[in-house]
Coordinates of C-alpha atoms in Angstrom, one line a residue:
X1 CA -42.4 57.2 -0.3
X2 CA -44.4 56.9 3.1
X3 CA -44.0 54.3 5.1
X4 CA -48.4 54.9 4.8
X5 CA -48.0 54.4 0.7
X6 CA -45.9 51.2 1.2
X7 CA -48.3 50.3 3.6
X8 CA -51.5 50.4 1.2
X9 CA -49.6 49.0 -2.2
X10 CA -49.1 46.7 -0.3
X11 CA -53.0 46.1 0.9
X12 CA -53.7 46.2 -3.2
X13 CA -51.7 43.5 -4.5
X14 CA -52.7 41.4 -1.5
X15 CA -56.4 42.0 -2.9
X16 CA -55.9 41.4 -6.4
X17 CA -54.5 38.0 -5.0
X18 CA -57.3 37.4 -3.8
X19 CA -59.8 38.2 -6.3
X20 CA -57.1 36.3 -9.1
X21 CA -57.1 33.6 -7.2
X22 CA -60.9 32.9 -6.6
X23 CA -61.5 34.0 -10.7
X24 CA -58.9 30.5 -11.2
X25 CA -60.3 28.0 -9.4
X26 CA -64.2 29.3 -11.2
X27 CA -61.4 28.6 -14.6
X28 CA -60.9 26.0 -16.6
X29 CA -57.8 24.3 -15.7
X30 CA -56.2 25.6 -19.5
X31 CA -56.9 29.1 -18.4
X32 CA -55.3 28.3 -15.0
X33 CA -52.3 27.2 -16.2
X34 CA -52.1 30.5 -19.1
X35 CA -52.2 32.6 -16.1
X36 CA -49.4 31.4 -14.4
X37 CA -47.2 30.9 -17.8
X38 CA -48.3 34.7 -18.4
X39 CA -46.9 36.1 -14.6
X40 CA -44.5 33.7 -14.3
X41 CA -43.3 35.5 -18.0
X42 CA -43.5 38.4 -16.5
X43 CA -42.0 38.4 -12.9
X44 CA -38.5 37.1 -15.4
X45 CA -39.2 40.7 -17.9
X46 CA -39.6 42.8 -14.6
X47 CA -36.5 40.3 -12.9
X48 CA -34.2 41.6 -15.8
X49 CA -34.8 44.8 -15.4
X50 CA -34.2 45.3 -12.0
X51 CA -30.4 43.2 -12.2
X52 CA -30.1 46.0 -15.7
X53 CA -31.4 48.7 -13.6
X54 CA -29.1 48.3 -10.4
X55 CA -26.4 46.8 -12.1
X56 CA -24.3 50.4 -13.1
X57 CA -24.5 50.9 -9.3
X58 CA -22.9 48.3 -7.9
X59 CA -20.8 48.9 -10.7
X60 CA -19.9 52.0 -9.8
X61 CA -19.0 51.2 -6.5
X62 CA -16.4 48.6 -7.6
X63 CA -14.6 50.9 -9.3
X64 CA -14.5 52.8 -6.5
X65 CA -13.5 50.8 -3.6
X66 CA -16.6 51.7 -1.6
X67 CA -17.7 49.8 0.9
X68 CA -21.2 49.1 1.7
X69 CA -24.8 46.7 1.3
X70 CA -24.3 46.5 -2.0
X71 CA -20.9 45.6 -2.4
X72 CA -19.8 42.5 0.5
X73 CA -16.0 42.1 1.3
X74 CA -15.3 38.8 2.7
X75 CA -14.0 38.1 6.3
X76 CA -10.0 38.2 7.5
X77 CA -8.8 35.4 8.6
X78 CA -5.9 36.3 10.8
X79 CA -2.9 34.0 11.7
X80 CA -5.0 31.6 13.3
X81 CA -8.4 31.9 11.1
X82 CA -4.9 30.5 8.7
X83 CA -2.9 28.0 10.0
X84 CA -6.6 25.8 10.9
X85 CA -7.8 26.4 6.7
X86 CA -3.9 24.2 6.4
X87 CA -4.2 21.7 9.2
X88 CA -7.4 21.2 7.3
X89 CA -6.3 21.1 3.7
X90 CA -3.2 18.8 5.1
X91 CA -5.2 16.0 7.1
X92 CA -8.3 15.4 4.1
X93 CA -8.4 12.7 2.2
X94 CA -7.4 13.8 -0.7
X95 CA -4.5 15.0 0.4
X96 CA -3.6 12.1 2.2
X97 CA -3.6 10.4 -1.1
X98 CA -1.6 12.8 -3.6
X99 CA 0.9 12.6 -0.9
X100 CA 1.0 8.5 -0.5
X101 CA 1.8 9.3 -4.6
X102 CA 3.6 11.9 -4.7
X103 CA 5.6 9.7 -1.8
X104 CA 5.8 6.3 -4.1
X105 CA 6.7 9.2 -7.0
X106 CA 9.7 9.8 -5.0
X107 CA 10.9 6.3 -4.5
X108 CA 11.2 6.5 -8.2
X109 CA 14.7 7.5 -8.4
X110 CA 16.5 5.2 -5.8
X111 CA 15.4 2.0 -8.0
X112 CA 17.1 3.6 -11.5
X113 CA 20.2 5.1 -9.7
X114 CA 22.0 3.7 -7.3
X115 CA 22.4 3.7 -4.7
X116 CA 24.8 4.3 -1.6
X117 CA 24.0 2.8 0.6
X118 CA 23.6 -0.1 -1.2
X119 CA 26.9 -0.1 -3.3
X120 CA 29.1 2.7 -2.5
X121 CA 31.4 1.9 -5.3
X122 CA 29.3 1.9 -8.3
X123 CA 27.8 5.1 -7.6
X124 CA 30.9 6.6 -7.4
X125 CA 31.7 4.3 -11.0
X126 CA 28.6 6.3 -12.5
X127 CA 29.3 9.5 -11.3
X128 CA 32.3 9.4 -12.9
X129 CA 31.3 7.8 -15.6
X130 CA 28.4 10.6 -16.6
X131 CA 30.0 13.6 -15.8
X132 CA 28.5 16.9 -15.1
X133 CA 24.9 15.7 -15.2
X134 CA 26.0 13.1 -12.2
X135 CA 27.2 14.9 -10.6
X136 CA 24.1 17.2 -11.1
X137 CA 21.6 14.6 -9.8
X138 CA 23.9 14.0 -6.4
X139 CA 23.3 17.3 -5.4
X140 CA 19.5 17.2 -5.6
X141 CA 20.6 13.5 -3.5
X142 CA 19.5 11.1 -6.0
X143 CA 21.9 8.6 -5.0
X144 CA 21.2 8.9 -1.2
X145 CA 16.9 9.3 -2.4
X146 CA 15.9 7.4 0.2
X147 CA 17.8 9.5 3.6
X148 CA 17.1 12.8 1.3
X149 CA 15.3 16.0 3.0
X150 CA 12.1 16.2 -0.2
X151 CA 11.8 12.9 0.6
X152 CA 12.2 13.0 4.1
X153 CA 9.8 15.9 3.8
X154 CA 7.5 14.2 1.9
X155 CA 6.9 11.0 4.8
X156 CA 7.0 13.1 7.0
X157 CA 3.5 15.1 5.9
X158 CA 2.1 12.2 4.4
X159 CA 2.4 10.9 8.2
X160 CA 0.8 13.7 10.3
X161 CA -1.8 13.8 7.2
X162 CA -3.1 10.6 8.6
X163 CA -2.7 10.9 11.7
X164 CA -5.4 14.3 11.5
X165 CA -7.7 12.2 9.1
X166 CA -7.6 9.2 11.1
X167 CA -7.8 10.0 14.6
X168 CA -11.6 11.9 14.1
X169 CA -13.8 9.5 12.5
X170 CA -12.1 6.4 14.4
X171 CA -13.5 8.9 17.0
X172 CA -16.7 8.8 15.3
X173 CA -16.5 5.3 14.3
X174 CA -16.2 3.9 17.9
X175 CA -19.7 6.3 18.1
X176 CA -21.4 5.3 15.4
X177 CA -21.6 1.6 16.5
X178 CA -22.0 2.5 20.4
X179 CA -25.7 4.4 18.8
X180 CA -29.0 2.6 17.5
X181 CA -30.1 2.7 14.6
X182 CA -31.7 5.2 13.0
X183 CA -35.7 6.3 13.2
X184 CA -38.0 4.1 10.9
X185 CA -38.8 6.6 8.2
X186 CA -42.0 7.8 7.9
X187 CA -42.7 6.3 4.9
X188 CA -41.4 3.5 3.1
X189 CA -42.4 3.6 -0.1
X190 CA -39.3 5.7 -1.3
X191 CA -36.8 3.3 -0.3
X192 CA -35.2 0.3 -2.7
X193 CA -37.4 -2.8 -1.9
X194 CA -40.4 -1.4 -0.7
X195 CA -42.7 -5.0 -0.4
X196 CA -46.4 -4.3 1.3
X197 CA -47.7 -7.1 2.9
X198 CA -51.1 -7.7 4.0
X199 CA -51.0 -9.8 6.9
X200 CA -55.3 -11.1 7.3
X201 CA -55.3 -12.7 11.5
X202 CA -51.5 -11.3 12.2
X203 CA -50.3 -9.0 15.2
X204 CA -48.0 -6.3 15.4
X205 CA -46.3 -7.5 18.8
X206 CA -45.4 -11.4 17.0
X207 CA -44.8 -9.7 13.8
X208 CA -41.9 -6.8 15.5
X209 CA -40.3 -9.5 16.8
X210 CA -40.5 -12.5 13.8
X211 CA -38.7 -9.5 12.2
X212 CA -36.1 -8.2 14.8
X213 CA -35.0 -12.0 15.2
X214 CA -34.8 -12.9 11.9
X215 CA -32.9 -9.6 11.2
X216 CA -30.8 -10.7 14.1
X217 CA -29.1 -13.7 12.7
X218 CA -27.9 -12.3 9.6
X219 CA -25.8 -10.0 11.7
X220 CA -28.1 -6.7 12.0
X221 CA -27.7 -4.5 14.2
X222 CA -32.1 -4.0 15.6
X223 CA -34.3 -1.8 17.5
X224 CA -37.6 -1.7 18.2
X225 CA -40.1 1.2 17.9
X226 CA -43.5 2.0 18.8
X227 CA -45.0 3.8 16.7
X228 CA -48.7 6.3 16.5
X229 CA -52.1 4.8 16.4
X230 CA -50.4 0.8 17.7
X231 CA -48.3 0.6 14.8
X232 CA -44.6 -1.4 15.8
X233 CA -41.1 -1.1 13.3
X234 CA -37.8 -3.4 13.6
X235 CA -34.7 0.3 12.8
X236 CA -31.2 -2.3 12.0
X237 CA -27.9 -1.8 10.5
X238 CA -25.0 -3.7 9.1
X239 CA -22.2 -2.9 7.2
X240 CA -20.2 -1.2 10.2
X241 CA -17.1 -3.4 9.5
X242 CA -16.4 -1.6 6.0
X243 CA -15.7 1.9 7.6
X244 CA -14.1 -0.2 9.8
X245 CA -11.8 -1.5 7.1
X246 CA -11.9 1.7 5.5
X247 CA -10.1 2.6 9.5
X248 CA -7.9 -0.4 9.9
X249 CA -6.4 -0.1 6.5
X250 CA -5.8 3.8 7.2
X251 CA -3.9 2.6 10.3
X252 CA -2.2 -0.4 9.0
X253 CA -0.9 2.2 6.9
X254 CA 0.6 4.6 9.8
X255 CA 2.2 1.3 11.0
X256 CA 3.7 1.3 8.2
X257 CA 5.7 3.9 7.8
X258 CA 6.9 3.5 11.8
X259 CA 7.9 0.6 11.5
X260 CA 9.3 1.5 8.3
X261 CA 11.6 5.0 9.7
X262 CA 12.1 3.1 13.9
X263 CA 13.3 0.0 11.8
X264 CA 15.8 2.3 9.7
X265 CA 17.1 4.0 12.8
X266 CA 17.8 0.6 15.2
X267 CA 18.7 -1.4 12.0
X268 CA 22.4 -2.6 10.8
X269 CA 22.6 -4.4 7.4
X270 CA 26.4 -5.6 5.8
X271 CA 27.5 -6.9 3.6
X272 CA 30.9 -10.2 3.9
X273 CA 32.3 -12.2 0.9
X274 CA 33.1 -15.3 2.4
X275 CA 35.5 -18.5 0.4
X276 CA 34.9 -22.0 0.7
X277 CA 36.6 -23.2 4.4
X278 CA 36.7 -19.9 6.0
X279 CA 34.0 -18.5 8.2
X280 CA 33.0 -15.3 9.5
X281 CA 32.7 -13.5 13.1
X282 CA 29.7 -11.3 14.0
X283 CA 32.5 -8.6 14.6
X284 CA 32.7 -4.9 12.7
X285 CA 36.7 -5.0 11.8
X286 CA 35.2 -8.5 8.6
X287 CA 32.6 -7.0 6.7
X288 CA 33.0 -5.0 3.1
X289 CA 30.4 -3.0 4.0
X290 CA 29.0 -1.8 7.5
X291 CA 25.7 1.0 8.1
X292 CA 23.9 1.4 10.7
X293 CA 21.2 3.3 12.0
X294 CA 21.5 6.7 13.4
X295 CA 20.2 4.8 17.3
X296 CA 21.7 1.5 16.5
X297 CA 25.0 0.7 19.4
X298 CA 27.7 -1.0 17.5
X299 CA 29.3 -2.7 19.7
X300 CA 25.9 -4.5 20.9
X301 CA 26.2 -7.0 17.3
X302 CA 25.2 -10.2 17.8
X303 CA 28.4 -12.8 19.0
X304 CA 27.3 -15.7 17.0
X305 CA 30.1 -17.2 14.0
X306 CA 28.8 -19.3 10.2
X307 CA 32.0 -21.6 8.4
X308 CA 31.6 -21.7 4.4
X309 CA 32.0 -25.1 4.0
X310 CA 30.7 -25.6 0.3
X311 CA 28.9 -23.8 -2.3
X312 CA 26.5 -25.4 -5.5
X313 CA 25.6 -24.4 -8.1
X314 CA 24.0 -26.0 -11.5
X315 CA 23.6 -24.3 -14.6
X316 CA 21.1 -25.2 -17.8
X317 CA 23.0 -26.8 -19.6
X318 CA 20.0 -27.5 -22.9
X319 CA 20.8 -27.0 -26.7
X320 CA 18.8 -24.3 -26.6
X321 CA 20.6 -21.0 -26.7
X322 CA 18.4 -18.4 -24.9
X323 CA 17.8 -21.0 -21.5
X324 CA 21.9 -22.6 -22.3
X325 CA 24.7 -21.6 -19.5
X326 CA 21.4 -19.7 -16.8
X327 CA 21.9 -20.8 -13.3
X328 CA 19.3 -22.9 -12.1
X329 CA 20.1 -23.9 -8.2
X330 CA 22.2 -21.7 -6.0
X331 CA 23.1 -23.6 -2.3
X332 CA 25.6 -22.6 0.4
X333 CA 25.8 -25.1 3.5
X334 CA 26.9 -23.7 6.5
X335 CA 27.9 -24.3 9.9
X336 CA 26.2 -22.2 12.6
X337 CA 28.1 -21.4 16.4
X338 CA 24.8 -19.8 18.2
X339 CA 25.6 -18.7 21.7
X340 CA 22.0 -19.5 22.3
X341 CA 22.3 -23.1 22.3
X342 CA 24.6 -25.8 22.9
X343 CA 25.9 -26.9 20.1
X344 CA 26.7 -26.5 16.6
X345 CA 24.3 -26.4 13.7
X346 CA 23.9 -27.0 10.0
X347 CA 22.6 -25.1 7.7
X348 CA 22.1 -25.1 3.9
X349 CA 20.6 -21.3 2.3
X350 CA 19.0 -20.8 -0.8
X351 CA 17.9 -17.9 -2.7
X352 CA 15.1 -16.3 -0.8
X353 CA 15.7 -19.0 2.4
X354 CA 17.8 -17.2 4.4
X355 CA 19.3 -18.2 8.0
X356 CA 17.9 -16.2 10.9
X357 CA 20.1 -16.6 14.3
X358 CA 20.0 -14.4 17.5
X359 CA 17.8 -12.3 15.3
X360 CA 19.6 -11.2 12.2
X361 CA 18.5 -12.2 8.5
X362 CA 21.3 -13.6 6.2
X363 CA 21.1 -13.6 3.2
X364 CA 23.2 -15.7 -0.3
X365 CA 23.3 -12.1 -2.2
X366 CA 25.9 -13.1 -4.6
X367 CA 28.4 -15.7 -5.5
X368 CA 32.3 -16.3 -7.6
X369 CA 35.5 -18.1 -8.1
X370 CA 38.4 -17.6 -6.1
X371 CA 41.4 -18.3 -7.7
X372 CA 44.4 -19.6 -5.5
X373 CA 47.3 -17.8 -7.4
X374 CA 50.9 -17.6 -5.1
X375 CA 53.2 -14.2 -6.5
X376 CA 56.0 -13.8 -6.1
X377 CA 58.6 -11.0 -7.0
X378 CA 62.2 -10.7 -8.2
X379 CA 63.6 -11.5 -5.4
X380 CA 62.1 -14.5 -4.1
X381 CA 59.2 -13.5 -1.3
X382 CA 55.7 -14.9 -1.7
X383 CA 53.8 -11.6 -1.6
X384 CA 50.3 -12.9 -2.4
X385 CA 49.3 -16.8 -1.8
X386 CA 46.3 -18.1 -1.6
X387 CA 42.2 -17.8 -3.0
X388 CA 41.5 -14.6 -4.6
X389 CA 37.7 -13.7 -5.6
X390 CA 37.2 -12.3 -8.1
X391 CA 34.4 -9.6 -9.9
X392 CA 32.0 -11.4 -12.7
X393 CA 32.4 -9.2 -15.8
X394 CA 27.9 -9.1 -16.3
X395 CA 28.2 -11.9 -18.8
X396 CA 26.8 -15.5 -18.4
X397 CA 30.0 -17.4 -18.5
X398 CA 31.1 -15.6 -15.9
X399 CA 34.5 -13.5 -17.8
X400 CA 35.5 -12.0 -14.2
X401 CA 38.0 -9.6 -13.5
X402 CA 41.4 -10.2 -10.8
X403 CA 43.0 -7.7 -9.9
X404 CA 46.5 -8.4 -6.8
X405 CA 48.0 -6.2 -5.7
X406 CA 52.0 -6.9 -4.0
X407 CA 52.9 -3.3 -1.5
X408 CA 55.8 -6.0 -0.2
X409 CA 56.9 -6.3 -3.9
X410 CA 60.8 -5.4 -4.0
X411 CA 62.6 -3.6 -5.7
X412 CA 59.3 -1.9 -7.0
X413 CA 55.7 -2.9 -6.4
X414 CA 53.9 -4.9 -7.9
X415 CA 50.3 -5.8 -9.2
X416 CA 48.6 -8.2 -11.9
X417 CA 45.4 -8.0 -13.8
X418 CA 43.7 -9.9 -15.4
X419 CA 41.0 -12.4 -15.8
X420 CA 40.1 -15.9 -14.5
X421 CA 37.6 -17.8 -17.1
X422 CA 36.5 -20.8 -15.3
X423 CA 35.9 -22.4 -19.6
X424 CA 38.2 -20.7 -21.6
X425 CA 38.8 -19.4 -24.4
X426 CA 41.1 -16.9 -25.6
X427 CA 40.7 -15.8 -28.9
X428 CA 40.3 -12.7 -31.8
X429 CA 37.6 -11.6 -29.4
X430 CA 39.8 -11.5 -26.1
X431 CA 39.9 -14.5 -23.2
X432 CA 36.3 -15.2 -22.5
X433 CA 34.5 -17.4 -20.8
X434 CA 31.7 -19.0 -22.8
X435 CA 30.4 -21.1 -19.6
X436 CA 30.1 -20.6 -16.1
X437 CA 30.6 -24.1 -14.9
X438 CA 34.5 -25.4 -14.0
X439 CA 34.8 -27.3 -17.7
X440 CA 37.9 -24.9 -18.5
X441 CA 39.1 -22.4 -16.1
X442 CA 42.4 -20.2 -17.0
X443 CA 44.4 -17.4 -16.1
X444 CA 45.3 -14.3 -18.7
X445 CA 47.1 -12.3 -16.5
X446 CA 49.6 -8.9 -17.7
X447 CA 52.0 -8.2 -14.7
X448 CA 53.0 -4.3 -13.3
X449 CA 55.4 -2.5 -11.2
X450 CA 55.1 0.6 -10.0
X451 CA 54.2 2.8 -7.1
X452 CA 50.6 1.6 -5.9
X453 CA 49.4 4.7 -4.3
X454 CA 48.8 3.2 -1.1
X455 CA 50.7 5.0 1.3
X456 CA 48.7 8.0 0.5
X457 CA 46.5 7.8 3.2
X458 CA 43.4 7.8 0.8
X459 CA 41.2 4.4 1.0
X460 CA 41.3 2.1 -3.0
X461 CA 38.7 0.1 -3.8
X462 CA 40.6 -3.3 -3.5
X463 CA 38.9 -4.2 -6.2
X464 CA 39.9 -1.7 -9.0
X465 CA 43.1 0.0 -9.1
X466 CA 45.1 2.1 -12.3
X467 CA 47.7 0.6 -14.1
X468 CA 48.1 3.9 -16.6
X469 CA 50.8 5.2 -14.2
X470 CA 52.1 1.6 -13.5
X471 CA 54.5 0.4 -16.0
X472 CA 54.7 -3.4 -17.6
X473 CA 56.1 -6.1 -17.5
X474 CA 57.9 -6.8 -20.4
X475 CA 58.6 -10.1 -21.9
X476 CA 62.1 -11.1 -23.0
X477 CA 61.1 -9.9 -26.9
X478 CA 60.6 -6.6 -24.9
X479 CA 56.2 -6.5 -25.6
X480 CA 54.0 -6.6 -23.1
X481 CA 54.5 -10.2 -21.1
X482 CA 50.9 -12.0 -22.1
X483 CA 50.1 -14.8 -18.9
X484 CA 47.9 -17.1 -19.8
X485 CA 47.8 -21.1 -16.8
X486 CA 45.9 -23.6 -16.0
X487 CA 45.5 -25.9 -12.6
X488 CA 49.2 -26.2 -12.2
X489 CA 50.7 -23.9 -13.8
X490 CA 53.3 -21.7 -12.6
X491 CA 55.8 -19.5 -15.3
X492 CA 58.7 -16.7 -14.1
X493 CA 58.4 -13.6 -16.1
X494 CA 61.6 -11.0 -17.1
X495 CA 62.1 -9.4 -14.7
X496 CA 62.5 -12.7 -12.3
X497 CA 59.3 -12.6 -10.5
X498 CA 56.9 -15.9 -10.7
X499 CA 53.7 -16.8 -11.6
X500 CA 51.9 -20.5 -10.4
X501 CA 48.3 -20.5 -10.8
X502 CA 47.2 -24.0 -7.4
X503 CA 43.4 -24.7 -7.7
X504 CA 40.0 -23.0 -7.9
X505 CA 37.6 -22.8 -5.3
X506 CA 34.1 -20.7 -4.4
X507 CA 32.8 -17.4 -2.8
X508 CA 29.9 -16.6 -1.3
X509 CA 28.1 -12.6 -0.7
X510 CA 26.0 -12.4 1.6
X511 CA 23.5 -9.8 3.2
X512 CA 23.7 -9.6 6.9
X513 CA 20.6 -7.9 8.4
X514 CA 18.8 -6.7 11.6
X515 CA 15.6 -4.7 11.9
X516 CA 13.6 -5.3 15.5
X517 CA 10.6 -3.9 13.1
X518 CA 10.5 -6.2 10.5
X519 CA 7.5 -8.7 11.9
X520 CA 5.9 -5.0 12.5
X521 CA 6.0 -3.7 9.8
X522 CA 4.9 -7.2 8.0
X523 CA 2.2 -7.3 10.2
X524 CA 0.7 -3.9 8.9
X525 CA 1.2 -4.6 6.0
X526 CA -1.4 -7.7 5.6
X527 CA -3.4 -5.8 7.9
X528 CA -4.2 -2.9 5.7
X529 CA -4.0 -5.5 2.9
X530 CA -7.3 -6.6 4.9
X531 CA -8.2 -3.3 5.5
X532 CA -9.2 -2.4 2.7
X533 CA -10.4 -5.9 1.0
X534 CA -13.0 -5.3 3.8
X535 CA -13.1 -1.7 3.0
X536 CA -14.2 -3.6 -1.4
X537 CA -16.5 -6.0 -0.9
X538 CA -18.7 -5.1 2.7
X539 CA -21.5 -3.7 1.9
X540 CA -23.3 -1.0 4.5
X541 CA -27.2 -1.2 3.9
X542 CA -30.4 -0.1 6.6
X543 CA -33.8 -2.4 6.7
X544 CA -36.8 -1.1 8.0
X545 CA -39.8 -3.2 9.0
X546 CA -43.6 -1.8 10.6
X547 CA -46.2 -3.4 11.5
X548 CA -49.5 -1.8 11.1
X549 CA -52.6 -3.3 13.0
X550 CA -55.7 -3.1 10.0
X551 CA -58.8 -3.7 10.1
X552 CA -58.4 -7.7 9.6
X553 CA -54.8 -8.5 11.2
X554 CA -51.0 -6.6 10.2
X555 CA -50.0 -4.5 7.7
X556 CA -46.5 -5.3 6.6
X557 CA -43.7 -3.2 5.5
X558 CA -40.3 -4.1 4.4
X559 CA -37.4 -1.8 2.5
X560 CA -33.8 -1.5 2.4
X561 CA -31.1 1.4 2.0
X562 CA -27.7 1.2 0.4
X563 CA -25.4 2.6 2.0
X564 CA -22.8 2.0 -1.1
X565 CA -23.2 -0.2 -4.0
X566 CA -24.9 -3.2 -2.7
X567 CA -27.1 -5.2 -5.6
X568 CA -28.8 -8.0 -3.9
X569 CA -30.4 -5.4 -1.1
X570 CA -33.5 -5.6 -3.1
X571 CA -34.3 -9.0 -3.4
X572 CA -32.8 -9.4 0.3
X573 CA -35.9 -7.1 1.2
X574 CA -38.2 -9.1 -1.0
X575 CA -36.8 -12.9 0.3
X576 CA -36.9 -10.9 4.4
X577 CA -41.0 -11.0 3.2
X578 CA -41.9 -13.3 2.1
X579 CA -40.6 -15.4 4.3
X580 CA -42.2 -13.3 7.5
X581 CA -45.9 -13.1 5.4
X582 CA -45.4 -17.4 4.9
X583 CA -44.5 -17.7 8.8
X584 CA -47.6 -14.9 10.3
X585 CA -50.1 -17.1 7.8
X586 CA -52.9 -18.1 10.1
X587 CA -52.3 -22.2 9.0
X588 CA -49.0 -22.1 10.6
X589 CA -47.4 -20.9 14.0
X590 CA -46.2 -17.8 14.7
X591 CA -42.8 -19.2 15.8
X592 CA -42.3 -21.4 12.5
X593 CA -40.1 -18.3 11.1
X594 CA -37.5 -19.9 13.7
X595 CA -38.8 -23.6 13.6
X596 CA -40.4 -24.8 10.5
X597 CA -41.1 -28.0 11.7
X598 CA -43.0 -27.3 15.2
X599 CA -46.9 -28.1 15.7
X600 CA -48.6 -25.4 16.0
X601 CA -52.1 -28.0 17.2
X602 CA -49.8 -29.0 20.2
X603 CA -49.2 -25.8 21.0
X604 CA -52.7 -23.9 21.0
X605 CA -54.5 -27.1 23.1
X606 CA -51.3 -26.8 26.2
X607 CA -53.4 -24.6 27.7
X608 CA -57.3 -23.9 27.6
X609 CA -57.2 -19.6 28.5
X610 CA -53.5 -19.6 25.5
X611 CA -56.4 -17.8 23.1
X612 CA -57.3 -19.1 19.8
X613 CA -56.6 -18.3 16.6
X614 CA -58.8 -14.7 14.6
X615 CA -60.5 -17.1 12.7
X616 CA -60.7 -16.3 9.2
X617 CA -61.4 -13.8 7.0
X618 CA -63.5 -14.4 4.4
X619 CA -62.5 -15.0 0.8
X620 CA -60.8 -11.7 -0.6
X621 CA -59.3 -12.2 -3.5
X622 CA -56.3 -13.6 -3.2
X623 CA -53.8 -10.7 -4.4
X624 CA -54.7 -9.2 -1.3
X625 CA -51.7 -12.7 0.7
X626 CA -49.1 -11.7 -0.9
X627 CA -46.0 -9.9 -1.3
X628 CA -46.8 -5.7 -3.9
X629 CA -43.0 -5.0 -4.7
X630 CA -42.6 -1.9 -5.1
X631 CA -39.4 -0.3 -6.1
X632 CA -38.1 3.6 -5.0
X633 CA -40.1 6.9 -6.0
X634 CA -38.6 8.7 -8.8

């Protein structure tokens, strides 16, 4: 088909369309509707036929792999485009939320399994008890969760994602705050709470001035605009605090991540055990366990000291079997020697009431009993003496395990193993305590001889001993000696060694921690909560007021737009329209919206040249002077 044929066909088609339109104009409305429906069906049929005709060709092109107008291929991203795509995916809000959820899930094993940085001995005991499964978990880092590679990777990805997400939004938000409110739409009837009021005798400038002042009092950012035909409008907007709160939440979350990470680098933490009457000096040698951040210098430990004067514990003695023996109060009285202060001072530590000294926080972590025991070897040498720290076994009666190692005993090394019972009972269940208080203290002990394995050069747990390679001390009948002592008792064994029970003291366990970013992290966490509250409960809205001059005065139009869930917008828009209508009535002063009690007659008579109010219009329908409320068009 030539070009002239195509042009002729188009001309004939245009002529036919003009003739059809002329006939349609003369035809009844039902006939025009029927013709339009028939033409639509014909077009649908033609399109389906054309699709069926083109489909095989497109299918052949796809099968042959040929490229052309019928089969367009996507452009290649390239290295730069791929990196840009990955960066945009990483810095999206969806990715940040996913990484935050993933970080919370990754932290769960840290609560389920013992961690080496908290209790290394308990962790090793768990691994030895659970065999190959525990070793597999250890390989994955489940006992060092918060220092594992996978947890650190999630942590860093979340940090990068939040930085890339927050910084662009922060710039956009700052530009929006400095910009003017958007222009008033031409048709306010489409928006929420649309209200139209006729104000006879009102002035356009006075109405818009009152509207701007009223909106500013309600914390709106306003702008007065000149429009066609002498009309004026007030555009206003508020609620930027919502986006500010959203950004504050994300910035504070970044601050929390920074504070936790920096605190881990510059902090130190250690655990100590102090018996009543004894003291502690803040040095590495005094700690039972000590951990420090990668960037902390342990030579700069604060030089404070304290003495544990007294430890008090109070337990429930009620007849309720579920509450009997439950702890009610733990208190530790200490005397602190702080070089920053001239004199020593006393302080009572309680649970969740720590001691703060030289930037270090000391928490009351635990407590127990330290029976005073004296052990002599068969040659009469004192090989162990003083308060021995016992480890509670976990029952409500505070049945505690006691281990004494005497590597200097002669002719063989000695080990004393047994239990301390605050309220001791020895029956068919074995030695146990029925109440955690000191009602009937007892020692139930067994003595062993042999090599303790302390000379191997391998660190050993001071509160555990392997008795499988030791020989128990027998009595005169050849049976294993079982020693039961109360305070003041002593006994001599068949091999010539002796044990005496001299008294009981209490000990307290403390956790000492220094984190210079702790306050910063707390402030960021509270800021995140504040930002979340603002982003959830501050509505963002826009309100427009237009005053159009009319033959009898002014036509007032008010409408609003909610940028978030805002149930009170319609009510507030209508209330604003009613206030403006009342203040602009001819019988009141134009400034009555600001000062309802002002006298309009005094202002009118103050100057002979002042304009008089416009004469009242003739009587009209009362509905014209009342606001008409119309919702948004559907």
